[in-house]
PDB file of C-alpha atoms in Angstrom:
ATOM      1  CA  GLN L  16       0.000   0.000   0.000  1.00  0.00           C
ATOM      2  CA  LEU L  17       1.078   3.579  -0.547  1.00  0.00           C
ATOM      3  CA  GLN L  18       3.282   5.069   2.153  1.00  0.00           C
ATOM      4  CA  LEU L  19       4.811   8.498   2.624  1.00  0.00           C
ATOM      5  CA  GLN L  20       7.901   9.194   4.721  1.00  0.00           C
ATOM      6  CA  GLU L  21       9.245  12.602   5.661  1.00  0.00           C
ATOM      7  CA  SER L  22      12.950  13.188   6.162  1.00  0.00           C
ATOM      8  CA  GLY L  23      15.192  16.114   6.978  1.00  0.00           C
ATOM      9  CA  PRO L  24      16.972  17.924   9.787  1.00  0.00           C
ATOM     10  CA  GLY L  25      15.162  18.102  13.101  1.00  0.00           C
ATOM     11  CA  LEU L  26      16.864  21.336  14.101  1.00  0.00           C
ATOM     12  CA  VAL L  27      17.229  24.488  12.014  1.00  0.00           C
ATOM     13  CA  LYS L  28      18.758  27.790  13.079  1.00  0.00           C
ATOM     14  CA  PRO L  29      16.748  31.005  12.893  1.00  0.00           C
ATOM     15  CA  SER L  30      17.003  32.837   9.546  1.00  0.00           C
ATOM     16  CA  GLU L  31      18.145  29.660   7.801  1.00  0.00           C
ATOM     17  CA  THR L  32      16.233  27.472   5.345  1.00  0.00           C
ATOM     18  CA  LEU L  33      14.245  24.432   6.410  1.00  0.00           C
ATOM     19  CA  SER L  34      14.464  21.595   3.879  1.00  0.00           C
ATOM     20  CA  LEU L  35      12.349  18.455   3.980  1.00  0.00           C
ATOM     21  CA  THR L  36      11.778  15.565   1.589  1.00  0.00           C
ATOM     22  CA  CYS L  37       8.854  13.195   1.310  1.00  0.00           C
ATOM     23  CA  THR L  38       9.511   9.789  -0.213  1.00  0.00           C
ATOM     24  CA  VAL L  39       6.554   8.004  -1.743  1.00  0.00           C
ATOM     25  CA  SER L  40       6.640   4.201  -1.740  1.00  0.00           C
ATOM     26  CA  GLY L  41       4.161   1.610  -2.941  1.00  0.00           C
ATOM     27  CA  GLY L  42       2.947   3.824  -5.772  1.00  0.00           C
ATOM     28  CA  SER L  43       4.025   6.368  -8.344  1.00  0.00           C
ATOM     29  CA  ILE L  44       4.233  10.070  -7.650  1.00  0.00           C
ATOM     30  CA  SER L  45       3.513  10.544 -11.360  1.00  0.00           C
ATOM     31  CA  SER L  46      -0.053   9.331 -11.091  1.00  0.00           C
ATOM     32  CA  SER L  47      -2.395  11.648 -12.955  1.00  0.00           C
ATOM     33  CA  THR L  48      -5.001  11.684 -10.189  1.00  0.00           C
ATOM     34  CA  TYR L  49      -2.940  12.983  -7.297  1.00  0.00           C
ATOM     35  CA  TYR L  50      -1.318  16.105  -6.034  1.00  0.00           C
ATOM     36  CA  TRP L  51       1.097  15.925  -3.138  1.00  0.00           C
ATOM     37  CA  GLY L  52       1.225  18.323  -0.233  1.00  0.00           C
ATOM     38  CA  TRP L  53       2.810  19.577   2.942  1.00  0.00           C
ATOM     39  CA  ILE L  54       0.909  20.406   6.118  1.00  0.00           C
ATOM     40  CA  ARG L  55       2.344  21.518   9.444  1.00  0.00           C
ATOM     41  CA  GLN L  56       1.218  21.497  13.064  1.00  0.00           C
ATOM     42  CA  PRO L  57       2.912  23.613  15.750  1.00  0.00           C
ATOM     43  CA  PRO L  58       3.150  21.885  19.131  1.00  0.00           C
ATOM     44  CA  GLY L  59      -0.271  21.694  20.757  1.00  0.00           C
ATOM     45  CA  LYS L  60      -1.922  23.580  17.911  1.00  0.00           C
ATOM     46  CA  GLY L  61      -3.954  22.934  14.774  1.00  0.00           C
ATOM     47  CA  LEU L  62      -3.175  22.031  11.178  1.00  0.00           C
ATOM     48  CA  GLU L  63      -1.959  24.449   8.503  1.00  0.00           C
ATOM     49  CA  TRP L  64      -1.794  23.546   4.821  1.00  0.00           C
ATOM     50  CA  ILE L  65       1.462  24.821   3.318  1.00  0.00           C
ATOM     51  CA  ALA L  66       1.600  23.871  -0.365  1.00  0.00           C
ATOM     52  CA  SER L  67       0.757  21.226  -2.946  1.00  0.00           C
ATOM     53  CA  ILE L  68       2.365  20.055  -6.187  1.00  0.00           C
ATOM     54  CA  TYR L  69       1.496  17.902  -9.215  1.00  0.00           C
ATOM     55  CA  TYR L  70       4.037  15.595 -10.814  1.00  0.00           C
ATOM     56  CA  SER L  71       4.225  17.984 -13.765  1.00  0.00           C
ATOM     57  CA  GLY L  72       5.324  20.782 -11.438  1.00  0.00           C
ATOM     58  CA  SER L  73       2.046  22.670 -11.090  1.00  0.00           C
ATOM     59  CA  THR L  74       1.946  24.225  -7.626  1.00  0.00           C
ATOM     60  CA  TYR L  75      -0.381  25.817  -5.119  1.00  0.00           C
ATOM     61  CA  TYR L  76       0.846  27.753  -2.098  1.00  0.00           C
ATOM     62  CA  ASN L  77      -0.693  29.114   1.073  1.00  0.00           C
ATOM     63  CA  PRO L  78      -0.524  32.894   0.623  1.00  0.00           C
ATOM     64  CA  SER L  79       0.381  33.313   4.286  1.00  0.00           C
ATOM     65  CA  LEU L  80       3.730  31.662   3.541  1.00  0.00           C
ATOM     66  CA  ARG L  81       4.200  32.675  -0.073  1.00  0.00           C
ATOM     67  CA  GLY L  82       7.584  34.173  -0.704  1.00  0.00           C
ATOM     68  CA  ARG L  83       9.245  31.882   1.796  1.00  0.00           C
ATOM     69  CA  VAL L  84       8.049  28.494   0.539  1.00  0.00           C
ATOM     70  CA  THR L  85       9.110  26.408  -2.422  1.00  0.00           C
ATOM     71  CA  ILE L  86       7.701  22.980  -3.190  1.00  0.00           C
ATOM     72  CA  SER L  87       9.313  20.786  -5.824  1.00  0.00           C
ATOM     73  CA  VAL L  88       9.038  17.277  -7.217  1.00  0.00           C
ATOM     74  CA  ASP L  89      11.582  14.708  -8.391  1.00  0.00           C
ATOM     75  CA  THR L  90       9.719  12.023 -10.279  1.00  0.00           C
ATOM     76  CA  SER L  91      12.892   9.984 -10.867  1.00  0.00           C
ATOM     77  CA  LYS L  92      13.235   9.511  -7.115  1.00  0.00           C
ATOM     78  CA  ASN L  93       9.494   9.405  -6.382  1.00  0.00           C
ATOM     79  CA  GLN L  94       9.986  12.280  -3.992  1.00  0.00           C
ATOM     80  CA  PHE L  95       8.747  15.788  -3.397  1.00  0.00           C
ATOM     81  CA  SER L  96      10.347  18.436  -1.247  1.00  0.00           C
ATOM     82  CA  LEU L  97       9.699  21.554   0.800  1.00  0.00           C
ATOM     83  CA  LYS L  98      11.957  24.516   1.392  1.00  0.00           C
ATOM     84  CA  LEU L  99      10.984  27.228   3.867  1.00  0.00           C
ATOM     85  CA  SER L 100      13.353  30.161   4.089  1.00  0.00           C
ATOM     86  CA  SER L 101      14.069  32.741   6.800  1.00  0.00           C
ATOM     87  CA  VAL L 102      12.651  30.519   9.517  1.00  0.00           C
ATOM     88  CA  THR L 103      11.772  31.733  12.986  1.00  0.00           C
ATOM     89  CA  ALA L 104      10.605  30.002  16.150  1.00  0.00           C
ATOM     90  CA  ALA L 105       7.064  30.291  14.792  1.00  0.00           C
ATOM     91  CA  ASP L 106       7.977  27.725  12.141  1.00  0.00           C
ATOM     92  CA  THR L 107       8.644  25.079  14.802  1.00  0.00           C
ATOM     93  CA  ALA L 108       6.170  22.314  14.048  1.00  0.00           C
ATOM     94  CA  VAL L 109       5.546  18.744  13.020  1.00  0.00           C
ATOM     95  CA  TYR L 110       5.650  18.739   9.235  1.00  0.00           C
ATOM     96  CA  TYR L 111       3.508  16.187   7.427  1.00  0.00           C
ATOM     97  CA  CYS L 112       3.478  15.198   3.792  1.00  0.00           C
ATOM     98  CA  ALA L 113       0.252  13.851   2.358  1.00  0.00           C
ATOM     99  CA  ARG L 114      -1.481  12.723  -0.809  1.00  0.00           C
ATOM    100  CA  LEU L 115      -4.116  15.014  -2.259  1.00  0.00           C
ATOM    101  CA  PRO L 116      -6.432  13.385  -4.790  1.00  0.00           C
ATOM    102  CA  SER L 117      -7.789  15.460  -7.627  1.00  0.00           C
ATOM    103  CA  ASP L 118     -10.598  14.532  -9.986  1.00  0.00           C
ATOM    104  CA  SER L 119     -11.387  16.438 -13.189  1.00  0.00           C
ATOM    105  CA  GLY L 120     -10.023  19.664 -11.762  1.00  0.00           C
ATOM    106  CA  SER L 121     -11.844  19.230  -8.486  1.00  0.00           C
ATOM    107  CA  TRP L 122     -10.156  18.626  -5.167  1.00  0.00           C
ATOM    108  CA  LEU L 123     -10.624  15.708  -2.811  1.00  0.00           C
ATOM    109  CA  PRO L 124      -9.437  15.528   0.809  1.00  0.00           C
ATOM    110  CA  LEU L 125      -5.958  14.547   1.970  1.00  0.00           C
ATOM    111  CA  ASP L 126      -6.304  10.804   2.208  1.00  0.00           C
ATOM    112  CA  ILE L 127      -2.861   9.361   3.021  1.00  0.00           C
ATOM    113  CA  TRP L 128      -0.434  11.042   5.426  1.00  0.00           C
ATOM    114  CA  GLY L 129       3.131  10.452   6.461  1.00  0.00           C
ATOM    115  CA  GLN L 130       3.938  10.022  10.134  1.00  0.00           C
ATOM    116  CA  GLY L 131       5.333  13.529  10.343  1.00  0.00           C
ATOM    117  CA  THR L 132       8.701  14.934  11.307  1.00  0.00           C
ATOM    118  CA  MET L 133       9.335  17.425  14.088  1.00  0.00           C
ATOM    119  CA  VAL L 134      11.361  20.460  13.121  1.00  0.00           C
ATOM    120  CA  THR L 135      12.581  22.836  15.799  1.00  0.00           C
ATOM    121  CA  VAL L 136      13.874  26.295  14.972  1.00  0.00           C
ATOM    122  CA  SER L 137      16.434  27.281  17.554  1.00  0.00           C
ATOM    123  CA  SER L 138      19.961  28.581  17.785  1.00  0.00           C
TER     124      SER L 138
ATOM    125  CA  ASP J  10     -10.345  32.411   1.702  1.00  0.00           C
ATOM    126  CA  ILE J  11     -12.799  29.953   3.256  1.00  0.00           C
ATOM    127  CA  VAL J  12     -12.049  29.837   6.972  1.00  0.00           C
ATOM    128  CA  MET J  13     -13.373  27.067   9.201  1.00  0.00           C
ATOM    129  CA  THR J  14     -14.554  27.443  12.796  1.00  0.00           C
ATOM    130  CA  GLN J  15     -15.357  24.502  15.060  1.00  0.00           C
ATOM    131  CA  SER J  16     -17.349  24.303  18.257  1.00  0.00           C
ATOM    132  CA  PRO J  17     -16.834  23.421  20.983  1.00  0.00           C
ATOM    133  CA  ASP J  18     -13.077  23.533  21.474  1.00  0.00           C
ATOM    134  CA  SER J  19     -13.334  20.584  23.833  1.00  0.00           C
ATOM    135  CA  LEU J  20     -15.979  18.071  24.746  1.00  0.00           C
ATOM    136  CA  ALA J  21     -16.339  15.393  27.440  1.00  0.00           C
ATOM    137  CA  VAL J  22     -18.847  12.620  26.806  1.00  0.00           C
ATOM    138  CA  SER J  23     -19.645   9.422  28.708  1.00  0.00           C
ATOM    139  CA  LEU J  24     -18.891   6.078  27.121  1.00  0.00           C
ATOM    140  CA  GLY J  25     -21.827   4.924  25.016  1.00  0.00           C
ATOM    141  CA  GLU J  26     -23.264   8.422  24.735  1.00  0.00           C
ATOM    142  CA  ARG J  27     -23.520  10.635  21.661  1.00  0.00           C
ATOM    143  CA  ALA J  28     -20.844  13.179  20.803  1.00  0.00           C
ATOM    144  CA  THR J  29     -21.555  16.077  18.455  1.00  0.00           C
ATOM    145  CA  ILE J  30     -19.006  18.447  16.953  1.00  0.00           C
ATOM    146  CA  ASN J  31     -19.922  21.437  14.827  1.00  0.00           C
ATOM    147  CA  CYS J  32     -18.062  23.126  11.998  1.00  0.00           C
ATOM    148  CA  LYS J  33     -18.914  26.346  10.225  1.00  0.00           C
ATOM    149  CA  SER J  34     -17.351  27.711   7.061  1.00  0.00           C
ATOM    150  CA  SER J  35     -17.043  31.417   6.275  1.00  0.00           C
ATOM    151  CA  GLN J  36     -18.479  30.782   2.808  1.00  0.00           C
ATOM    152  CA  SER J  37     -20.498  27.964   1.317  1.00  0.00           C
ATOM    153  CA  VAL J  38     -18.505  24.874   0.347  1.00  0.00           C
ATOM    154  CA  LEU J  39     -21.404  23.490  -1.675  1.00  0.00           C
ATOM    155  CA  TYR J  40     -20.480  23.302  -5.357  1.00  0.00           C
ATOM    156  CA  SER J  41     -23.667  23.846  -7.301  1.00  0.00           C
ATOM    157  CA  SER J  42     -22.628  21.960 -10.433  1.00  0.00           C
ATOM    158  CA  ASN J  43     -22.396  18.608  -8.625  1.00  0.00           C
ATOM    159  CA  ASN J  44     -24.339  19.377  -5.435  1.00  0.00           C
ATOM    160  CA  LYS J  45     -21.430  18.217  -3.288  1.00  0.00           C
ATOM    161  CA  ASN J  46     -20.137  19.792  -0.096  1.00  0.00           C
ATOM    162  CA  TYR J  47     -16.345  19.983  -0.121  1.00  0.00           C
ATOM    163  CA  LEU J  48     -16.009  19.264   3.589  1.00  0.00           C
ATOM    164  CA  ALA J  49     -13.962  16.568   5.320  1.00  0.00           C
ATOM    165  CA  TRP J  50     -13.517  15.396   8.892  1.00  0.00           C
ATOM    166  CA  TYR J  51     -10.284  14.014  10.317  1.00  0.00           C
ATOM    167  CA  GLN J  52      -9.429  12.250  13.585  1.00  0.00           C
ATOM    168  CA  GLN J  53      -6.026  12.768  15.173  1.00  0.00           C
ATOM    169  CA  LYS J  54      -4.837  10.676  18.090  1.00  0.00           C
ATOM    170  CA  PRO J  55      -1.768  11.705  20.124  1.00  0.00           C
ATOM    171  CA  GLY J  56       1.492  11.202  18.278  1.00  0.00           C
ATOM    172  CA  GLN J  57      -0.267  10.184  15.068  1.00  0.00           C
ATOM    173  CA  PRO J  58      -1.047  11.949  11.794  1.00  0.00           C
ATOM    174  CA  PRO J  59      -4.622  12.911  11.048  1.00  0.00           C
ATOM    175  CA  LYS J  60      -6.817  10.156   9.669  1.00  0.00           C
ATOM    176  CA  LEU J  61      -9.525  10.890   7.112  1.00  0.00           C
ATOM    177  CA  LEU J  62     -12.925   9.885   8.503  1.00  0.00           C
ATOM    178  CA  ILE J  63     -15.534  11.545   6.305  1.00  0.00           C
ATOM    179  CA  TYR J  64     -15.575  13.407   2.992  1.00  0.00           C
ATOM    180  CA  TRP J  65     -18.267  15.081   0.908  1.00  0.00           C
ATOM    181  CA  ALA J  66     -19.580  16.050   4.361  1.00  0.00           C
ATOM    182  CA  SER J  67     -21.274  12.682   4.906  1.00  0.00           C
ATOM    183  CA  THR J  68     -19.396   9.862   3.116  1.00  0.00           C
ATOM    184  CA  ARG J  69     -17.440   7.604   5.438  1.00  0.00           C
ATOM    185  CA  GLU J  70     -13.953   6.626   4.367  1.00  0.00           C
ATOM    186  CA  SER J  71     -13.444   2.899   3.915  1.00  0.00           C
ATOM    187  CA  GLY J  72     -13.010   1.124   7.232  1.00  0.00           C
ATOM    188  CA  VAL J  73     -14.474   3.900   9.388  1.00  0.00           C
ATOM    189  CA  PRO J  74     -17.018   2.531  11.885  1.00  0.00           C
ATOM    190  CA  ASP J  75     -20.616   3.432  11.187  1.00  0.00           C
ATOM    191  CA  ARG J  76     -20.979   5.116  14.578  1.00  0.00           C
ATOM    192  CA  PHE J  77     -19.277   8.065  12.854  1.00  0.00           C
ATOM    193  CA  SER J  78     -21.580  10.161  10.690  1.00  0.00           C
ATOM    194  CA  GLY J  79     -21.426  13.553   9.062  1.00  0.00           C
ATOM    195  CA  SER J  80     -24.212  15.902   8.118  1.00  0.00           C
ATOM    196  CA  GLY J  81     -24.871  19.444   6.981  1.00  0.00           C
ATOM    197  CA  SER J  82     -24.675  21.520   3.849  1.00  0.00           C
ATOM    198  CA  GLY J  83     -23.531  24.915   2.674  1.00  0.00           C
ATOM    199  CA  THR J  84     -21.799  26.470   5.667  1.00  0.00           C
ATOM    200  CA  ASP J  85     -22.888  24.384   8.667  1.00  0.00           C
ATOM    201  CA  PHE J  86     -21.737  20.861   9.338  1.00  0.00           C
ATOM    202  CA  THR J  87     -21.803  18.300  12.132  1.00  0.00           C
ATOM    203  CA  LEU J  88     -19.776  15.233  13.029  1.00  0.00           C
ATOM    204  CA  THR J  89     -21.660  12.808  15.231  1.00  0.00           C
ATOM    205  CA  ILE J  90     -20.339   9.788  17.089  1.00  0.00           C
ATOM    206  CA  SER J  91     -23.448   7.859  17.997  1.00  0.00           C
ATOM    207  CA  SER J  92     -22.035   5.794  20.852  1.00  0.00           C
ATOM    208  CA  LEU J  93     -18.677   6.922  22.145  1.00  0.00           C
ATOM    209  CA  GLN J  94     -15.990   4.275  22.511  1.00  0.00           C
ATOM    210  CA  ALA J  95     -12.755   4.637  24.449  1.00  0.00           C
ATOM    211  CA  GLU J  96     -10.731   4.526  21.227  1.00  0.00           C
ATOM    212  CA  ASP J  97     -12.556   7.615  19.923  1.00  0.00           C
ATOM    213  CA  VAL J  98     -10.635   9.895  22.286  1.00  0.00           C
ATOM    214  CA  ALA J  99      -8.859  12.234  19.883  1.00  0.00           C
ATOM    215  CA  VAL J 100      -8.853  15.679  18.359  1.00  0.00           C
ATOM    216  CA  TYR J 101     -11.237  16.097  15.449  1.00  0.00           C
ATOM    217  CA  TYR J 102     -10.736  18.566  12.619  1.00  0.00           C
ATOM    218  CA  CYS J 103     -12.959  19.696   9.799  1.00  0.00           C
ATOM    219  CA  GLN J 104     -11.399  20.908   6.548  1.00  0.00           C
ATOM    220  CA  GLN J 105     -12.700  22.572   3.430  1.00  0.00           C
ATOM    221  CA  TYR J 106     -11.285  21.373   0.122  1.00  0.00           C
ATOM    222  CA  TYR J 107     -13.469  23.619  -2.013  1.00  0.00           C
ATOM    223  CA  GLY J 108     -10.443  25.662  -2.951  1.00  0.00           C
ATOM    224  CA  THR J 109      -6.979  26.754  -1.967  1.00  0.00           C
ATOM    225  CA  PRO J 110      -5.793  27.761   0.525  1.00  0.00           C
ATOM    226  CA  PHE J 111      -7.218  24.726   2.272  1.00  0.00           C
ATOM    227  CA  PHE J 112      -8.241  25.604   5.821  1.00  0.00           C
ATOM    228  CA  PHE J 113      -8.793  23.354   8.790  1.00  0.00           C
ATOM    229  CA  GLY J 114     -10.924  24.120  11.793  1.00  0.00           C
ATOM    230  CA  GLN J 115      -9.035  24.751  15.019  1.00  0.00           C
ATOM    231  CA  GLY J 116      -9.872  21.269  16.305  1.00  0.00           C
ATOM    232  CA  THR J 117     -12.170  19.805  18.949  1.00  0.00           C
ATOM    233  CA  LYS J 118     -10.654  17.717  21.708  1.00  0.00           C
ATOM    234  CA  LEU J 119     -12.931  14.820  22.643  1.00  0.00           C
ATOM    235  CA  GLU J 120     -12.484  13.176  26.029  1.00  0.00           C
ATOM    236  CA  ILE J 121     -14.282  10.639  28.172  1.00  0.00           C
ATOM    237  CA  LYS J 122     -16.421  12.012  31.006  1.00  0.00           C
TER     238      LYS J 122
END
């Protein structure tokens, strides 16, 4: 069955760039019916959608983070990635990657999630 | 942006009793061309990622027990657990997928009374 696994540094210094990768196994990231996304959750708080990407490179970003976020895809490695620049303590969170189905231009809910990776921003 | 607001923030219910969580969207998430509400419910247990429970406001995901049900249309939605079980202790989130940016509700923490 399809699985997603986040990876990346657990500690990032303020003002630096957070970089995470999500590896998709048990299925192809190049499937025509799915986007792939990042969602984060600060400790003890709720969920915030960050960005989503299609295998072709089409992207959607949360405007609240636009300018600091870049999402990319590497179909040869069946991976997609997140970069968040100029991080502050407010970016400390569990970062999840997830699958986002799409049907005929219409969205569906996030149906498969990775286990999440905790990223702390601290000097 | 379509912002989601849940109520209550927390809820304590006795085992076997009904639990009801409400979710309100700032704009309608009902798409007129297909008459579908772009509203999902997720369950998140401690240390775990969210799990999709319900989509299209009332369709249970495969494997979700039938004590979970969703209702509502337009801007007002409800998640009901008909008979609370111990394993239902979790935080529940609603989410609109009508359009980006996707917003989640702030979450409702469900506990046993």
